Amino acid sequence: MRNLFLFVLSVVLLGGTAVAQSPTKVFSVTTYGAKPDDATVDGTAIQKAVDAAEAYAEATGGRATVFFPKGVYHMTFAIQLDKPNITLDGYDAILSLDQHASSGALYNQLVYVAGEVDGYEAENIVIKGLKLDGNYPSVNNSGSGVGFNIRANNVVMIDCESEDVEGPSFSTYGCILTKFYNCIARRPGTNGYRIRGDEQYILNCEAYDWNNIELGSSNRAILADGMQIDNEFLQIENFYCEMSDTT
């Protein structure tokens, strides 16, 4: 039943494009050396799987899926998507930021979808079921700024979670048509969802204990502010938010 539901969502939420009908190949991160639930740092192996999926999609004109088998994957830098027509399938998988190898752009988020605003080509991206854990503040806060950093057009996020990051759990910037469906932000340092784009949808989503670094500041469960592209359209439906007494 879930597979049928997600098939329909892929077509409807991506504006009727032929995402679900294109040739699809699955690339498992474990094939490229990632090992869930052990002490191995998995970021390089995961990025290799993403790069292989992007190369396949680009060469065939089809679509590729990066699959995360169940378990915890240890990270030291961001996973970057910068080509179109990719799905990340991460149900029951957690990307955990445990330490920092360096600093800079790739170390200021956990998943970075890089599109036209940054000079890259990502678009028509689906991310489903993936959970991010920034482990803030136990991990050096210089590199856990954003959970999912969406800077590309036509991105759909389904059943994703982001927790314990220094900045917002979910961020969009300079992009058109982003849809969050059944996503959860937990204990972000600033905003649950920071929205800076057009045609943005937050549907059946939740936020808990946002702004856990600087109480009394202007951070929100949802903060929409126009940058790069005016926020001409933002739709929010069935949103639930809650702040605990201890936050």
GROMACS .gro file of C-alpha atoms in nm:
model
  247
    1MET     CA    1   0.000   0.000   0.000
    2ARG     CA    2   0.280   0.243   0.086
    3ASN     CA    3   0.449   0.183  -0.250
    4LEU     CA    4   0.129   0.270  -0.435
    5PHE     CA    5   0.083   0.580  -0.219
    6LEU     CA    6   0.435   0.703  -0.287
    7PHE     CA    7   0.398   0.632  -0.660
    8VAL     CA    8   0.099   0.863  -0.676
    9LEU     CA    9   0.277   1.128  -0.468
   10SER     CA   10   0.575   1.128  -0.701
   11VAL     CA   11   0.359   1.217  -0.997
   12VAL     CA   12   0.133   1.467  -0.825
   13LEU     CA   13   0.387   1.650  -0.608
   14LEU     CA   14   0.640   1.690  -0.885
   15GLY     CA   15   0.387   1.867  -1.099
   16GLY     CA   16   0.291   1.578  -1.324
   17THR     CA   17   0.641   1.511  -1.458
   18ALA     CA   18   0.728   1.161  -1.574
   19VAL     CA   19   0.934   1.083  -1.262
   20ALA     CA   20   0.764   0.755  -1.183
   21GLN     CA   21   0.757   0.644  -1.546
   22SER     CA   22   1.124   0.696  -1.633
   23PRO     CA   23   1.379   0.413  -1.634
   24THR     CA   24   1.497   0.364  -1.277
   25LYS     CA   25   1.800   0.194  -1.131
   26VAL     CA   26   1.873   0.143  -0.761
   27PHE     CA   27   2.216   0.211  -0.610
   28SER     CA   28   2.258   0.077  -0.256
   29VAL     CA   29   2.503   0.270  -0.039
   30THR     CA   30   2.631  -0.059   0.103
   31THR     CA   31   2.747  -0.162  -0.244
   32TYR     CA   32   2.988   0.132  -0.231
   33GLY     CA   33   3.125   0.051   0.113
   34ALA     CA   34   2.884   0.206   0.364
   35LYS     CA   35   2.835  -0.011   0.673
   36PRO     CA   36   2.537   0.072   0.895
   37ASP     CA   37   2.549   0.022   1.271
   38ASP     CA   38   2.926   0.007   1.315
   39ALA     CA   39   3.203   0.258   1.383
   40THR     CA   40   3.286   0.314   1.016
   41VAL     CA   41   3.260   0.668   0.880
   42ASP     CA   42   3.025   0.628   0.584
   43GLY     CA   43   3.015   0.967   0.416
   44THR     CA   44   3.261   0.894   0.136
   45ALA     CA   45   3.089   0.566   0.047
   46ILE     CA   46   2.747   0.730   0.043
   47GLN     CA   47   2.872   1.010  -0.181
   48LYS     CA   48   3.014   0.749  -0.421
   49ALA     CA   49   2.668   0.590  -0.446
   50VAL     CA   50   2.512   0.933  -0.511
   51ASP     CA   51   2.770   1.013  -0.777
   52ALA     CA   52   2.709   0.678  -0.950
   53ALA     CA   53   2.333   0.732  -0.945
   54GLU     CA   54   2.372   1.081  -1.089
   55ALA     CA   55   2.600   0.954  -1.365
   56TYR     CA   56   2.344   0.686  -1.458
   57ALA     CA   57   2.052   0.929  -1.462
   58GLU     CA   58   2.248   1.177  -1.671
   59ALA     CA   59   2.364   0.912  -1.921
   60THR     CA   60   2.023   0.747  -1.967
   61GLY     CA   61   1.793   1.044  -1.926
   62GLY     CA   62   1.611   0.835  -1.667
   63ARG     CA   63   1.590   0.834  -1.292
   64ALA     CA   64   1.809   0.673  -1.025
   65THR     CA   65   1.746   0.583  -0.660
   66VAL     CA   66   2.007   0.583  -0.385
   67PHE     CA   67   1.893   0.324  -0.130
   68PHE     CA   68   1.992   0.322   0.238
   69PRO     CA   69   1.940  -0.015   0.411
   70LYS     CA   70   1.817   0.012   0.770
   71GLY     CA   71   2.069   0.138   1.025
   72VAL     CA   72   2.282   0.430   1.144
   73TYR     CA   73   2.541   0.581   0.908
   74HIS     CA   74   2.819   0.796   1.054
   75MET     CA   75   2.901   1.124   0.882
   76THR     CA   76   3.170   1.392   0.897
   77PHE     CA   77   3.050   1.606   0.605
   78ALA     CA   78   2.745   1.672   0.390
   79ILE     CA   79   2.601   1.446   0.124
   80GLN     CA   80   2.570   1.657  -0.192
   81LEU     CA   81   2.322   1.612  -0.476
   82ASP     CA   82   2.398   1.837  -0.772
   83LYS     CA   83   2.239   1.657  -1.071
   84PRO     CA   84   1.871   1.605  -1.161
   85ASN     CA   85   1.631   1.311  -1.129
   86ILE     CA   86   1.757   1.144  -0.811
   87THR     CA   87   1.563   0.978  -0.529
   88LEU     CA   88   1.707   0.915  -0.183
   89ASP     CA   89   1.520   0.623  -0.023
   90GLY     CA   90   1.610   0.615   0.344
   91TYR     CA   91   1.324   0.458   0.537
   92ASP     CA   92   1.462   0.332   0.875
   93ALA     CA   93   1.804   0.488   0.802
   94ILE     CA   94   1.972   0.761   1.010
   95LEU     CA   95   2.260   0.985   0.901
   96SER     CA   96   2.444   1.078   1.220
   97LEU     CA   97   2.697   1.362   1.234
   98ASP     CA   98   2.949   1.232   1.485
   99GLN     CA   99   3.255   1.449   1.425
  100HIS     CA  100   3.397   1.702   1.184
  101ALA     CA  101   3.672   1.638   0.936
  102SER     CA  102   3.705   2.001   0.827
  103SER     CA  103   3.507   2.321   0.779
  104GLY     CA  104   3.352   2.506   0.485
  105ALA     CA  105   3.040   2.478   0.270
  106LEU     CA  106   3.003   2.100   0.275
  107TYR     CA  107   3.043   2.095   0.651
  108ASN     CA  108   2.759   2.334   0.726
  109GLN     CA  109   2.473   2.095   0.649
  110LEU     CA  110   2.401   1.723   0.643
  111VAL     CA  111   2.220   1.688   0.310
  112TYR     CA  112   2.284   1.958   0.047
  113VAL     CA  113   2.068   1.969  -0.267
  114ALA     CA  114   2.260   2.208  -0.493
  115GLY     CA  115   2.071   2.363  -0.782
  116GLU     CA  116   2.070   2.661  -1.012
  117VAL     CA  117   2.106   2.924  -0.738
  118ASP     CA  118   2.448   2.775  -0.654
  119GLY     CA  119   2.554   2.705  -1.013
  120TYR     CA  120   2.465   2.333  -1.004
  121GLU     CA  121   2.202   2.124  -1.183
  122ALA     CA  122   1.997   1.942  -0.918
  123GLU     CA  123   1.621   1.942  -0.975
  124ASN     CA  124   1.337   1.689  -0.970
  125ILE     CA  125   1.465   1.539  -0.645
  126VAL     CA  126   1.272   1.311  -0.408
  127ILE     CA  127   1.394   1.237  -0.054
  128LYS     CA  128   1.184   0.994   0.146
  129GLY     CA  129   1.209   0.838   0.489
  130LEU     CA  130   1.554   0.971   0.573
  131LYS     CA  131   1.638   1.087   0.925
  132LEU     CA  132   1.924   1.323   1.014
  133ASP     CA  133   2.085   1.358   1.357
  134GLY     CA  134   2.321   1.655   1.396
  135ASN     CA  135   2.408   1.555   1.755
  136TYR     CA  136   2.422   1.918   1.859
  137PRO     CA  137   2.566   2.033   2.098
  138SER     CA  138   2.780   1.726   2.173
  139VAL     CA  139   2.938   1.759   1.827
  140ASN     CA  140   3.134   2.076   1.751
  141ASN     CA  141   2.866   2.318   1.638
  142SER     CA  142   3.072   2.466   1.354
  143GLY     CA  143   2.950   2.207   1.109
  144SER     CA  144   2.595   2.105   1.197
  145GLY     CA  145   2.425   2.425   1.084
  146VAL     CA  146   2.145   2.288   0.863
  147GLY     CA  147   1.979   1.950   0.839
  148PHE     CA  148   1.829   1.933   0.489
  149ASN     CA  149   1.955   2.230   0.284
  150ILE     CA  150   1.735   2.257  -0.026
  151ARG     CA  151   1.867   2.500  -0.288
  152ALA     CA  152   1.719   2.345  -0.603
  153ASN     CA  153   1.389   2.356  -0.790
  154ASN     CA  154   1.123   2.086  -0.779
  155VAL     CA  155   1.214   1.895  -0.463
  156VAL     CA  156   0.978   1.667  -0.269
  157MET     CA  157   1.049   1.545   0.083
  158ILE     CA  158   0.832   1.268   0.228
  159ASP     CA  159   0.845   1.124   0.583
  160CYS     CA  160   1.182   1.286   0.663
  161GLU     CA  161   1.311   1.393   1.006
  162SER     CA  162   1.590   1.624   1.117
  163GLU     CA  163   1.696   1.668   1.478
  164ASP     CA  164   1.961   1.831   1.696
  165VAL     CA  165   2.121   2.057   1.435
  166GLU     CA  166   2.264   2.397   1.517
  167GLY     CA  167   2.052   2.583   1.261
  168PRO     CA  168   1.717   2.500   1.097
  169SER     CA  169   1.610   2.139   1.052
  170PHE     CA  170   1.482   2.213   0.699
  171SER     CA  171   1.587   2.508   0.486
  172THR     CA  172   1.497   2.621   0.135
  173TYR     CA  173   1.674   2.902  -0.046
  174GLY     CA  174   1.640   3.057  -0.391
  175CYS     CA  175   1.424   2.773  -0.523
  176ILE     CA  176   1.083   2.711  -0.677
  177LEU     CA  177   0.844   2.429  -0.586
  178THR     CA  178   0.946   2.252  -0.267
  179LYS     CA  179   0.701   2.016  -0.096
  180PHE     CA  180   0.743   1.882   0.256
  181TYR     CA  181   0.502   1.602   0.336
  182ASN     CA  182   0.487   1.431   0.677
  183CYS     CA  183   0.824   1.576   0.783
  184ILE     CA  184   0.934   1.638   1.144
  185ALA     CA  185   1.178   1.892   1.289
  186ARG     CA  186   1.307   1.812   1.639
  187ARG     CA  187   1.519   2.039   1.858
  188PRO     CA  188   1.674   2.258   1.587
  189GLY     CA  189   1.896   2.534   1.719
  190THR     CA  190   1.702   2.797   1.526
  191ASN     CA  191   1.396   2.739   1.305
  192GLY     CA  192   1.210   2.420   1.236
  193TYR     CA  193   1.151   2.518   0.872
  194ARG     CA  194   1.317   2.823   0.715
  195ILE     CA  195   1.150   2.897   0.382
  196ARG     CA  196   1.311   3.128   0.125
  197GLY     CA  197   1.160   3.039  -0.209
  198ASP     CA  198   0.840   3.040  -0.413
  199GLU     CA  199   0.568   2.774  -0.444
  200GLN     CA  200   0.654   2.621  -0.108
  201TYR     CA  201   0.430   2.362   0.059
  202ILE     CA  202   0.440   2.234   0.417
  203LEU     CA  203   0.180   1.960   0.441
  204ASN     CA  204   0.103   1.742   0.747
  205CYS     CA  205   0.435   1.834   0.908
  206GLU     CA  206   0.548   1.888   1.268
  207ALA     CA  207   0.806   2.083   1.468
  208TYR     CA  208   0.918   2.034   1.828
  209ASP     CA  209   1.142   2.237   2.060
  210TRP     CA  210   1.283   2.472   1.798
  211ASN     CA  211   1.514   2.758   1.892
  212ASN     CA  212   1.696   2.550   2.153
  213ILE     CA  213   2.012   2.765   2.145
  214GLU     CA  214   1.896   3.124   2.187
  215LEU     CA  215   1.572   3.153   2.378
  216GLY     CA  216   1.382   3.474   2.318
  217SER     CA  217   1.516   3.530   1.967
  218SER     CA  218   1.303   3.567   1.654
  219ASN     CA  219   1.327   3.203   1.546
  220ARG     CA  220   1.006   3.017   1.472
  221ALA     CA  221   0.863   2.674   1.402
  222ILE     CA  222   0.824   2.812   1.048
  223LEU     CA  223   1.008   3.124   0.932
  224ALA     CA  224   0.936   3.247   0.580
  225ASP     CA  225   1.147   3.536   0.458
  226GLY     CA  226   1.193   3.642   0.096
  227MET     CA  227   1.549   3.612  -0.031
  228GLN     CA  228   1.661   3.550  -0.391
  229ILE     CA  229   1.303   3.463  -0.487
  230ASP     CA  230   1.004   3.643  -0.335
  231ASN     CA  231   0.780   3.424  -0.123
  232GLU     CA  232   0.478   3.470  -0.349
  233PHE     CA  233   0.315   3.142  -0.253
  234LEU     CA  234   0.342   2.941   0.070
  235GLN     CA  235   0.083   2.680   0.162
  236ILE     CA  236   0.072   2.526   0.510
  237GLU     CA  237  -0.181   2.256   0.598
  238ASN     CA  238  -0.227   2.045   0.913
  239PHE     CA  239   0.088   2.174   1.082
  240TYR     CA  240   0.152   2.081   1.445
  241CYS     CA  241   0.414   2.244   1.668
  242GLU     CA  242   0.499   2.213   2.034
  243MET     CA  243   0.757   2.362   2.267
  244SER     CA  244   0.841   2.167   2.583
  245ASP     CA  245   0.864   2.336   2.922
  246THR     CA  246   1.235   2.261   2.948
  247THR     CA  247   1.335   2.421   2.616
   0.00000   0.00000   0.00000
